[in-house]
Short mmCIF file of C-alpha atoms and ligand atoms in Angstrom, two decimals:
data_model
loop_
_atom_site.label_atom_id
_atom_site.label_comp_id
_atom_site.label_asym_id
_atom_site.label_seq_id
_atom_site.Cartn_x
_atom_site.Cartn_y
_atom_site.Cartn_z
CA UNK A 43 -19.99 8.46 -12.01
CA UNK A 44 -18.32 5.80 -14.74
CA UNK A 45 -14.66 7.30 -15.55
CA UNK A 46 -13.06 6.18 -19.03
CA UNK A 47 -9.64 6.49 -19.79
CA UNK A 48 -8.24 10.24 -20.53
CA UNK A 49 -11.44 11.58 -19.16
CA UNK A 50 -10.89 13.63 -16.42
CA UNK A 51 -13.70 14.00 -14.35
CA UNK A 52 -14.19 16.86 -11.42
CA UNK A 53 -16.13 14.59 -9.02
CA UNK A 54 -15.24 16.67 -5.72
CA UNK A 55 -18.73 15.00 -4.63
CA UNK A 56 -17.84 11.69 -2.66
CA UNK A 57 -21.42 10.72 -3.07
CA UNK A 58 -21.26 10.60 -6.88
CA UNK A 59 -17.95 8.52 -5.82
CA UNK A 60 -19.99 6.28 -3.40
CA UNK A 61 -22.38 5.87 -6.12
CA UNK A 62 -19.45 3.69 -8.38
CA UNK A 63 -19.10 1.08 -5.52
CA UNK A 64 -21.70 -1.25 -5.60
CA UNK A 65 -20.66 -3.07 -1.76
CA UNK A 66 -21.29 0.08 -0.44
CA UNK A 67 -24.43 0.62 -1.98
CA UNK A 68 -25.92 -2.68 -0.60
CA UNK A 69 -29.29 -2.94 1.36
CA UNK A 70 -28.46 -3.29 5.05
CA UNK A 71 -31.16 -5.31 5.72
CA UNK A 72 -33.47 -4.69 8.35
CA UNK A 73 -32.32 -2.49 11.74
CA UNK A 74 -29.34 -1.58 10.18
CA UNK A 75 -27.53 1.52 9.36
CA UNK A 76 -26.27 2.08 5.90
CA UNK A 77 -22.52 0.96 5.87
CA UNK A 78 -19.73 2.88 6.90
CA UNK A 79 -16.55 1.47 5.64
CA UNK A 80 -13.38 2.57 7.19
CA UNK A 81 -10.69 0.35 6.70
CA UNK A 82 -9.70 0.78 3.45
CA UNK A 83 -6.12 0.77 4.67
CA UNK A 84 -6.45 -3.02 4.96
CA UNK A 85 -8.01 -3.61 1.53
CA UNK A 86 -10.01 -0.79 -0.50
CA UNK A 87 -13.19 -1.59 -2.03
CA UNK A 88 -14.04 -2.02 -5.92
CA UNK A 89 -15.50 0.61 -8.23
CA UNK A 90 -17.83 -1.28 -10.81
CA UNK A 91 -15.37 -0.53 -13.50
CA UNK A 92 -12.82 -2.85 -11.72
CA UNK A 93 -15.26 -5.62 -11.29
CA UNK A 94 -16.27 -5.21 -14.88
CA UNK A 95 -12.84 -5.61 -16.15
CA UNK A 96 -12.49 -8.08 -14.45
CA UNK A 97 -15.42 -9.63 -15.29
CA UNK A 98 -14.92 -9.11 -19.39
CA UNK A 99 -11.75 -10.50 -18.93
CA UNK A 100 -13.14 -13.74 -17.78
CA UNK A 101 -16.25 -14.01 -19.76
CA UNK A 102 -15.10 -12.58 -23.23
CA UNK A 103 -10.74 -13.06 -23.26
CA UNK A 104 -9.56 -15.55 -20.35
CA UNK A 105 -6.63 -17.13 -21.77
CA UNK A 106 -2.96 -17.27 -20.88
CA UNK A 107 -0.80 -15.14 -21.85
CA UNK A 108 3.03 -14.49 -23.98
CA UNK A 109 2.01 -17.94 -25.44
CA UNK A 110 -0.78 -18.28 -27.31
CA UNK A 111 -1.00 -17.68 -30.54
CA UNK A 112 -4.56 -17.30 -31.20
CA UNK A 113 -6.28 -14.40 -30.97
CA UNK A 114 -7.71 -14.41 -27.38
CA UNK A 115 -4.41 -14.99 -26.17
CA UNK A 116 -2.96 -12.20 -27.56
CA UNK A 117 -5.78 -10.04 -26.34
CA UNK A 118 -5.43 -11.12 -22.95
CA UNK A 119 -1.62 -10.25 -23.49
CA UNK A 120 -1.95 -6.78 -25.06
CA UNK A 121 -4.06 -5.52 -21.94
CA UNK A 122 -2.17 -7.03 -18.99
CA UNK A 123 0.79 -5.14 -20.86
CA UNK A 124 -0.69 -2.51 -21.05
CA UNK A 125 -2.41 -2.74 -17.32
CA UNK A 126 1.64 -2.40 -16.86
CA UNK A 127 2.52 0.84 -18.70
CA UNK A 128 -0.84 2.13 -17.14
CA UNK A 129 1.20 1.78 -13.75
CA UNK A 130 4.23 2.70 -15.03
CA UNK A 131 3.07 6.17 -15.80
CA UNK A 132 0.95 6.02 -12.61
CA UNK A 133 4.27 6.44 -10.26
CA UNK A 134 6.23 7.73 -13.02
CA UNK A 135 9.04 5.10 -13.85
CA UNK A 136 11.16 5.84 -16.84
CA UNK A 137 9.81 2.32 -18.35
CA UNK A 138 7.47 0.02 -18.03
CA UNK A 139 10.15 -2.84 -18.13
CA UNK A 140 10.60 -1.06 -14.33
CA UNK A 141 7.04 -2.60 -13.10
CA UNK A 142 7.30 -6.45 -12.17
CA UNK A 143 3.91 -7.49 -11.53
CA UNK A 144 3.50 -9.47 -7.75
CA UNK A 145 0.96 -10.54 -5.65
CA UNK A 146 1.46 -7.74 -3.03
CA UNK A 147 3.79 -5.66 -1.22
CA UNK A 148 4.85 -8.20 1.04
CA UNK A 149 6.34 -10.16 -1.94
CA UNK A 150 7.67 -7.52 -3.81
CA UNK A 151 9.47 -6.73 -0.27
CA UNK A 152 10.67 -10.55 -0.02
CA UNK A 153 12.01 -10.46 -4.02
CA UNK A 154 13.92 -7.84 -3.54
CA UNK A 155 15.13 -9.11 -0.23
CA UNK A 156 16.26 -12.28 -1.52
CA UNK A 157 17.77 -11.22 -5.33
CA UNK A 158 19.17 -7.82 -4.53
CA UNK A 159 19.62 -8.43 -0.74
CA UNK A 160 21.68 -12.01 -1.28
CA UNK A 161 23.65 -10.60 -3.81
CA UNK A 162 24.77 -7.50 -1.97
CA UNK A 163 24.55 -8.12 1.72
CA UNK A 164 27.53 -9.62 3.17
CA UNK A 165 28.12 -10.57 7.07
CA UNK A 166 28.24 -6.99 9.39
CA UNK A 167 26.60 -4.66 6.61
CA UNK A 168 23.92 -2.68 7.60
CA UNK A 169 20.38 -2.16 6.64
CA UNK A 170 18.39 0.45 8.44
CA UNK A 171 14.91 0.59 8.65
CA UNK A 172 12.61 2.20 11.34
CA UNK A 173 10.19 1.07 14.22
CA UNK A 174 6.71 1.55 11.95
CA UNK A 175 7.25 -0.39 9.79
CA UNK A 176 4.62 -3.13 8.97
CA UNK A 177 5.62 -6.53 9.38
CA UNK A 178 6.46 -7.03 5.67
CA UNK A 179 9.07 -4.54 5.80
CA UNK A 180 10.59 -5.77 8.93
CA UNK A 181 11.01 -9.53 8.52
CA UNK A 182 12.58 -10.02 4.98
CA UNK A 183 15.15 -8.37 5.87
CA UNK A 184 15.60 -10.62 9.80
CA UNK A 185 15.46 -13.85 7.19
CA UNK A 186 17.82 -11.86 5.14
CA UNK A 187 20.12 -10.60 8.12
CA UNK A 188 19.89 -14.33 9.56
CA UNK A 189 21.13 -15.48 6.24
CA UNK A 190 23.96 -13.20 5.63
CA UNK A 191 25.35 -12.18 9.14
CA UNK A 192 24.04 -8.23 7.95
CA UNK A 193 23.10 -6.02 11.23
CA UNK A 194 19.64 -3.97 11.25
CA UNK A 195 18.82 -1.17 13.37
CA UNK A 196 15.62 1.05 13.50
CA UNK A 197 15.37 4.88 13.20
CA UNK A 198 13.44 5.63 16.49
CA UNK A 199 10.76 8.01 16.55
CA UNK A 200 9.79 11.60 17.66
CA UNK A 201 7.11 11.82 20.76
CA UNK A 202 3.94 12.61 18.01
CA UNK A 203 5.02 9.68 15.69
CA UNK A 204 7.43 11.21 12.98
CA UNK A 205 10.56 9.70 11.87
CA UNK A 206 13.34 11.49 13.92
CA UNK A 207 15.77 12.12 11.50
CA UNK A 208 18.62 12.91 13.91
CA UNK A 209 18.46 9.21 14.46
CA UNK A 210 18.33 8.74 10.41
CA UNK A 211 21.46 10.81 10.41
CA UNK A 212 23.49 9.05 12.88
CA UNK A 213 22.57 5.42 11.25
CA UNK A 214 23.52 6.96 8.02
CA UNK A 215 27.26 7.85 9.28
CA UNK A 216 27.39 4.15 9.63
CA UNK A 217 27.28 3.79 5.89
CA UNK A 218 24.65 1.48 5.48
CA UNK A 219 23.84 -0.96 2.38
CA UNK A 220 19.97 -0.72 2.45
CA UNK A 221 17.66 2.22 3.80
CA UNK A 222 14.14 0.32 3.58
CA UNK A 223 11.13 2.55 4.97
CA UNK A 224 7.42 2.90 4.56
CA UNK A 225 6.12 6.49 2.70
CA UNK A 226 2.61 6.11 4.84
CA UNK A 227 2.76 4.20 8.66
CA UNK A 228 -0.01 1.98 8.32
CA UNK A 229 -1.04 2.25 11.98
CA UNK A 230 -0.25 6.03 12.97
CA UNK A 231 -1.02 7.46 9.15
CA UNK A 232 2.07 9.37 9.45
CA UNK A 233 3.39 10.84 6.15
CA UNK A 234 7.07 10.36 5.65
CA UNK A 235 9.03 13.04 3.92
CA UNK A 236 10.22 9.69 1.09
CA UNK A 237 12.52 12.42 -1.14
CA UNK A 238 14.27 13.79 2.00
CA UNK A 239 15.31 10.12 3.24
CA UNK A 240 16.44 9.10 0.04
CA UNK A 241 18.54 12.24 -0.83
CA UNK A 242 20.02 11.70 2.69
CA UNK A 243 20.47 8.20 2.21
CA UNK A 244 21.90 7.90 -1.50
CA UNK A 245 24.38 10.65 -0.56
CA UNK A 246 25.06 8.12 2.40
CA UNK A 247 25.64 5.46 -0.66
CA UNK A 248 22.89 3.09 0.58
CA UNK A 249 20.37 1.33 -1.76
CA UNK A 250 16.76 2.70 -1.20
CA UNK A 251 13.43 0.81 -0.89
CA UNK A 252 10.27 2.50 -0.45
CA UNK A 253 7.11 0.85 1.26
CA UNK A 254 4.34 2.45 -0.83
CA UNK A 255 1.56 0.39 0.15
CA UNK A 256 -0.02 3.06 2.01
CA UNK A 257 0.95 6.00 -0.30
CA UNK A 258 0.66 5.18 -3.92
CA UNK A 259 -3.58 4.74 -3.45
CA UNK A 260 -3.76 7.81 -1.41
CA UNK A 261 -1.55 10.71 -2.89
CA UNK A 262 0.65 11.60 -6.10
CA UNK A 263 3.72 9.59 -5.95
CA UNK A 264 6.53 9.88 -9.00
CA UNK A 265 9.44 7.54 -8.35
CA UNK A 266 11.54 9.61 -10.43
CA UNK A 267 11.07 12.04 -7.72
CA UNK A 268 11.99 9.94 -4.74
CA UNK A 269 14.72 8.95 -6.52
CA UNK A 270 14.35 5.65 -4.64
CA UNK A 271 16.25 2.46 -6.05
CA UNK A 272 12.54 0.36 -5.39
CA UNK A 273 9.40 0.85 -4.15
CA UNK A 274 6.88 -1.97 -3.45
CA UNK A 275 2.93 -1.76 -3.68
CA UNK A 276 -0.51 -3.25 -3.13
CA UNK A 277 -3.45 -3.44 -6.24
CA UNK A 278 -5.79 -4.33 -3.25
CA UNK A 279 -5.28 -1.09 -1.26
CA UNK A 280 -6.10 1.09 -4.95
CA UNK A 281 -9.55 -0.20 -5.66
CA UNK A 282 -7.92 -3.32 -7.82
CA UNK A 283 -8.52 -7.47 -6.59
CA UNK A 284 -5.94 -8.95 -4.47
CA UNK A 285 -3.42 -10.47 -6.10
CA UNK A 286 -2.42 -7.24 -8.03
CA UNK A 287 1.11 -6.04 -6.56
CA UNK A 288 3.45 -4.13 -7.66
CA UNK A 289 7.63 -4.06 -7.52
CA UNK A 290 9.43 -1.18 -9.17
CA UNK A 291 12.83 -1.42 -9.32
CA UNK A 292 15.84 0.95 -11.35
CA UNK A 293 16.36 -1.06 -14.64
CA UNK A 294 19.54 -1.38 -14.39
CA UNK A 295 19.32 -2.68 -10.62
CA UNK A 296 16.41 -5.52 -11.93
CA UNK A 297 19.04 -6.16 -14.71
CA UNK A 298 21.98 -7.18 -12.09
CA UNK A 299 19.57 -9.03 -9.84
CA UNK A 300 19.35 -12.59 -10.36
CA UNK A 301 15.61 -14.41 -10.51
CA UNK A 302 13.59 -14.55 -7.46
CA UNK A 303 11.98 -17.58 -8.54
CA UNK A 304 12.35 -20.00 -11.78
CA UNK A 305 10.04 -21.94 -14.26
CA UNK A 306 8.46 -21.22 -16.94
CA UNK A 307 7.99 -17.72 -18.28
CA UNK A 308 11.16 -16.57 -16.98
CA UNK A 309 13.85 -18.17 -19.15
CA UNK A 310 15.57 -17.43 -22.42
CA UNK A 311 16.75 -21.01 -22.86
CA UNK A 312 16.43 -23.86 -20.65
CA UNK A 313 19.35 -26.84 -21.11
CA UNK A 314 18.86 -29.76 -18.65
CA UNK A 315 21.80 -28.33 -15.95
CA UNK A 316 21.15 -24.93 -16.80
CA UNK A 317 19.48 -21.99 -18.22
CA UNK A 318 19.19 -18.50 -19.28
CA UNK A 319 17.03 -15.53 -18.33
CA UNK A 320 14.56 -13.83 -20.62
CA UNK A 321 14.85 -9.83 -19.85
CA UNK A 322 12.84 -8.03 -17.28
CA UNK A 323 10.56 -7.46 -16.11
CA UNK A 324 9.80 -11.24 -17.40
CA UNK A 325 12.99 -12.68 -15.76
CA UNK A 326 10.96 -12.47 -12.28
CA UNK A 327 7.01 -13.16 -13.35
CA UNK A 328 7.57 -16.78 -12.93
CA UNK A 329 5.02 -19.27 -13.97
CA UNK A 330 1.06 -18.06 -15.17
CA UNK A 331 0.70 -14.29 -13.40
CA UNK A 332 -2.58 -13.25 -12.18
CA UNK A 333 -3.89 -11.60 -15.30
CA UNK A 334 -6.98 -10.89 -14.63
CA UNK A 335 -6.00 -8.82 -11.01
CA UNK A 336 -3.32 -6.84 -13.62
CA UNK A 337 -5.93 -6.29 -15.56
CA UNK A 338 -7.90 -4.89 -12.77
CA UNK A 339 -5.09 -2.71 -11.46
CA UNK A 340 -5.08 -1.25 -15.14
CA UNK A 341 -8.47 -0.30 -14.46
CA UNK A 342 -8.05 1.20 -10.75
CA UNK A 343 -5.29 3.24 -12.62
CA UNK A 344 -7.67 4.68 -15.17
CA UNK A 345 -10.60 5.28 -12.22
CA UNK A 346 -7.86 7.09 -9.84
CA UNK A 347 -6.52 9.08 -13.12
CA UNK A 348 -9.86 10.06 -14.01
CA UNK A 349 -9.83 11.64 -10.05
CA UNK A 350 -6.79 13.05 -9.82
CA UNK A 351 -4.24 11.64 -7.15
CA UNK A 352 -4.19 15.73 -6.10
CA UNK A 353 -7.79 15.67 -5.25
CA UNK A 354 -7.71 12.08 -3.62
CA UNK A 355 -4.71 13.86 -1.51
CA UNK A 356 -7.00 16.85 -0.70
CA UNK A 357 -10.14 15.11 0.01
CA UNK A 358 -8.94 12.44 2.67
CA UNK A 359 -6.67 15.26 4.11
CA UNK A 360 -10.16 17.54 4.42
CA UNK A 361 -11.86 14.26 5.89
CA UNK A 362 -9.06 13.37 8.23
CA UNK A 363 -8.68 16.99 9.12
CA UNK A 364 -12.47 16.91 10.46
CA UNK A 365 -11.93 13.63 11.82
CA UNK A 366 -9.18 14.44 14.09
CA UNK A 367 -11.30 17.76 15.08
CA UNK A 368 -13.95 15.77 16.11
CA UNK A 369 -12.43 12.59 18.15
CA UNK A 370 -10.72 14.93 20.25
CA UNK A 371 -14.71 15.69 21.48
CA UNK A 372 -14.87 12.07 22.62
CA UNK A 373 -14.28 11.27 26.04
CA UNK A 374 -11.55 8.94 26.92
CA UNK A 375 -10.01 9.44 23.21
CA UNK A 376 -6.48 9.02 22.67
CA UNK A 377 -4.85 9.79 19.32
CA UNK A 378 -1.68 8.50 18.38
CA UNK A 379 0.64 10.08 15.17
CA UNK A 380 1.00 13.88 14.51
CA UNK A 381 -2.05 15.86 14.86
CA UNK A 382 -1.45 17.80 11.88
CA UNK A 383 -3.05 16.62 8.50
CA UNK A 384 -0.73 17.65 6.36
CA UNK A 385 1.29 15.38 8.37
CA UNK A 386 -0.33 12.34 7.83
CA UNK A 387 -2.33 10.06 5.34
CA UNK A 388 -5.80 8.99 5.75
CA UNK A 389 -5.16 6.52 9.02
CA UNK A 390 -6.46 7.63 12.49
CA UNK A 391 -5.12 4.92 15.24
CA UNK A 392 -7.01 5.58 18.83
CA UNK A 393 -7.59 3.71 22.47
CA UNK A 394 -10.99 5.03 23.74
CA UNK A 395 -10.38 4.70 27.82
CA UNK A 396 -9.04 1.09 28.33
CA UNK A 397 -11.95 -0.42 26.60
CA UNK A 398 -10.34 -3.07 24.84
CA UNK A 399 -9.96 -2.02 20.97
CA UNK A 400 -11.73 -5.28 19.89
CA UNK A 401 -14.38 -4.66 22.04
CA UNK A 402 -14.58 -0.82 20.38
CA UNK A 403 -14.51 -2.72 17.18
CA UNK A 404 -17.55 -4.62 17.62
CA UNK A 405 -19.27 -2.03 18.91
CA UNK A 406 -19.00 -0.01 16.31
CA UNK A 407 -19.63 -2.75 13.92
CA UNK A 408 -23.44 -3.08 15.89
CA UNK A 409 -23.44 0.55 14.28
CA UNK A 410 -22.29 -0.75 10.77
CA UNK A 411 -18.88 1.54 11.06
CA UNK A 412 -16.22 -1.05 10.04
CA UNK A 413 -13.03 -0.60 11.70
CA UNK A 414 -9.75 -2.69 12.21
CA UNK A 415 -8.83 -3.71 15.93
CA UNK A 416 -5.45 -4.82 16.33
CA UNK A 417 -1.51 -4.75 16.22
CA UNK A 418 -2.36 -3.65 12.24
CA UNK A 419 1.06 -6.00 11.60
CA UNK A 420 3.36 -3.40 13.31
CA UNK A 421 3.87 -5.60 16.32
CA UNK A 422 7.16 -3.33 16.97
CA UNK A 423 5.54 -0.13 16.73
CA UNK A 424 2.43 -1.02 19.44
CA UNK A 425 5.36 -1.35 22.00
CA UNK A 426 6.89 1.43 21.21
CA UNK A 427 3.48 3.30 22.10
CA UNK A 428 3.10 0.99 25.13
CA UNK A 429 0.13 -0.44 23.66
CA UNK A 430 -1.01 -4.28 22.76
CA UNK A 431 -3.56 -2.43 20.10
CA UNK A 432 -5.02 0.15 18.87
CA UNK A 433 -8.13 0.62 16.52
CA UNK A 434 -8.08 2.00 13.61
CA UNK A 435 -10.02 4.13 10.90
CA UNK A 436 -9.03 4.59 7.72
CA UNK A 437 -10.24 6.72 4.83
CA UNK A 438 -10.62 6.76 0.93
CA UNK A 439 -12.27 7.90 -2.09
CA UNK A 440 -15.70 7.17 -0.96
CA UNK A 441 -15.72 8.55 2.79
CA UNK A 442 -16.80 11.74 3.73
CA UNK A 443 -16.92 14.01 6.52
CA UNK A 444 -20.72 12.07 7.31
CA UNK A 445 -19.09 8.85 8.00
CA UNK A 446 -16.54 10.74 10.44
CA UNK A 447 -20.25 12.05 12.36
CA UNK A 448 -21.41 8.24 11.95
CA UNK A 449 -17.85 7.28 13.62
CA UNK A 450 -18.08 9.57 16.25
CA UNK A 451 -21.54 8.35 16.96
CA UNK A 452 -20.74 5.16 17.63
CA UNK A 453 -17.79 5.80 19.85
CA UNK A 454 -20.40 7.85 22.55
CA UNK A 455 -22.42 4.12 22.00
CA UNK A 456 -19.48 2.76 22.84
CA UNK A 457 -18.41 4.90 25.90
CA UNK A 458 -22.41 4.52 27.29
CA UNK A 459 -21.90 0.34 26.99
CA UNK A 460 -19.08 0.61 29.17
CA UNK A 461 -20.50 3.66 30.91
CA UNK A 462 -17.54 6.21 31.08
CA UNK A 463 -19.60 9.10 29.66
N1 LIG B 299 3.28 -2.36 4.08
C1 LIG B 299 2.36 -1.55 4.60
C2 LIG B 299 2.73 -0.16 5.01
C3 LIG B 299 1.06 -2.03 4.77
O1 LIG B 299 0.13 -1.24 5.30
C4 LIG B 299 0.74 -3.35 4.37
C5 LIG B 299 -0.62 -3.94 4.58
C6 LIG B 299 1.74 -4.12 3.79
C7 LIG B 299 3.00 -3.60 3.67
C8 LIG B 299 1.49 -5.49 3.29
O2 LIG B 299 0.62 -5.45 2.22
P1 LIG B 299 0.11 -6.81 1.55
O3 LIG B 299 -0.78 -6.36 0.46
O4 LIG B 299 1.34 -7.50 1.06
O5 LIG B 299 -0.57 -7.59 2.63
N2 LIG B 299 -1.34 -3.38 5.64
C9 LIG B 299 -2.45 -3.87 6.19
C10 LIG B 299 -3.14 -3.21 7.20
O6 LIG B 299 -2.77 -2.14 7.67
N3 LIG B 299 -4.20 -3.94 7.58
O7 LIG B 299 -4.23 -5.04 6.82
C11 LIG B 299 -3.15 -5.03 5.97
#
């Protein structure tokens, strides 16, 4: 299936999907079982139309860009601008001026933690944020805190891994600067209710970051909605390279902010003891931007468009659904997060008996299922579940309810190695 822009295609067939992804397509070699990739949550694989773009980009228009004046350089300009109106309308900001591109979540996390968060954090404010978080939502804001004498506390959560918004409540009577929270728990797949916490928290008066690393590639997400103040995102995790990121931030919040980091690019006018700062988004794209990644995102826009974010939504939520059905069959299984898929994205975390998760990992990789074994960066979280690790599947586009019967497969291999069943 090759989408093109305002196109909308009704795949609902994951193998025409499959079919667009040439890694997964690959010849096993010998003795091995076609590929089975599930850990898209780490970094999503690339539909040909991403590597092509990125690919013309290099071969027919590489040049930099807002300074040439010659012909390729204004190409390469005109579609990395418009790889950022293509995100714009993705999550819905009221202007693409609202879109700085970054490398990743984590550094759209650390800008605004070190602009915004310097600016307006003074000693004994308080930022709350919550026990899942991922790493890169947790320690901006301890360099931050460290920094500016601000408190942080965490909203606990409930026994089957939901925010308990009790606890949200009675941080919020504390009137707190910052409420900074991921939309999709990377480890437990739990799906945060985003508008709920930010109506409850901008009626609080805090400031409102969302971590949509997890959310924006899997399911509809419209900032104007959340009515969040930021929200931070991954091209990597949405079928684009690495190096594609994404801050969004209220205009007139990017407007009061000072730069993040300076040199060229960024400036109006540069004097020898000082300067001034060109307008955003530009103020904080310091130096020569990854243009080619932007240029892929633009593309992973256009391929997800062409799907629908609704049916992305639906399918992993049908996958997960069967998945979660059928692990509970395996012996020794433990799930963690809620156990309802409406309740979750497309992450299943799980301990199989105490086999260690690496070792579940690498026996599943003998099978060709490709899991993550780990802490997953939520170091905080694993403690709270009494755990050192768990491992992890995680769904996209391109799984189906086969790969879940390939998964499950490979976890009865698993349980025969170490004989418990
Ligand atoms: N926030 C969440 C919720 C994440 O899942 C991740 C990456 C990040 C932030 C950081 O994203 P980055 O693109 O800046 O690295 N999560 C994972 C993962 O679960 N496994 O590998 C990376």
């Amino acid at each position: 299936m090759q989408t093109q822009t305002n196109q909308p295609v009704t795949p609902l067939d994951a193998a025409a999907i499959r079919a667009d992804f040439p890694i997964l397509n690959q010849d096993p070699g010998p003795d091995r079982k076609p590929l089975v990739f599930l850990d898209s949550a780490a970094s999503s694989q690339k539909p040909a139309v991403v590597i092509e773009a990125l690919d013309d980009y290099h071969r027919r228009y590489n040049a930099n860009i807002h300074r040439g004046v010659y012909q390729l350089s204004e190409l390469a300009t005109g579609r990395y601008e418009q790889a950022r109106h293509l995100v714009a309308d993705f999550i819905g900001a009221a202007s693409h001026r609202e879109c700085v591109f970054v490398r990743n979540t984590t550094e759209a996390i650390n800008l605004v933690a070190q602009t915004w968060g310097r600016r307006n954090i003074r000693v004994g404010d308080l930022i709350v944020l919550t026990v899942m978080e991922h790493h890169s939502n947790l320690v901006p804001w301890q360099i931050l805190a460290e920094e500016t004498g601000a408190e942080l506390a965490h909203v606990r959560l409930t026994p089957d891994g939901r925010l308990d918004l009790d606890h949200l409540d009675d941080l919020l009577a504390r009137d707190p600067k910052l409420v900074a929270f991921t939309h999709v728990s990377n480890s437990l797949g739990t799906l945060v209710d985003a508008a709920e916490i930010s109506r409850r928290a901008r009626a609080a008066g805090a400031a409102v970051l969302i971590d949509g690393a997890q959310s924006v590639p899997h399911l509809p997400v419209d900032v104007r909605q959340l009515d969040c103040d930021f929200l931070a995102f991954s091209g990597h995790k949405m079928l684009a390279p690495m190096g594609s990121g994404v801050l969004y931030g209220k205009k007139a919040l990017l407007e009061a902010m000072p730069p993040y980091m300076g040199g060229g690019s960024m400036i109006r006018k540069v004097e020898l003891t000082r300067s001034t700062w060109a307008d955003v988004p530009a103020k904080f794209e310091a130096g020569t931007p990854a243009v080619g990644d932007a240029i892929g995102l633009g593309a992973a826009v256009e391929y997800l468009n062409a799907l629908g974010m609704d049916w992305v939504r639906e399918h992993e939520r049908d996958v997960v659904g069967y998945a979660l059905e059928r692990l509970v069959e395996v012996p020794g299984m433990t799930l963690y997060g809620p156990l309802d898929p409406a309740a979750r994205s497309g992450v299943v975390s799980f301990n199989l008996g105490d086999i260690h998760p690496h070792d579940v990992a690498a026996i599943l990789d003998g099978e060709n299922v490709a899991v993550r074994a780990g802490h997953h960066c939520t170091q905080p979280l694993m403690r709270e579940l009494g755990v050192v690790a768990t491992t992890r599947a995680s769904f996209y586009i391109y799984n189906t309810r086969e790969d879940v019967d390939r998964l499950v497969e490979a976890l009865h291999v698993a349980n025969r190695i170490f004989g418990l069943a």
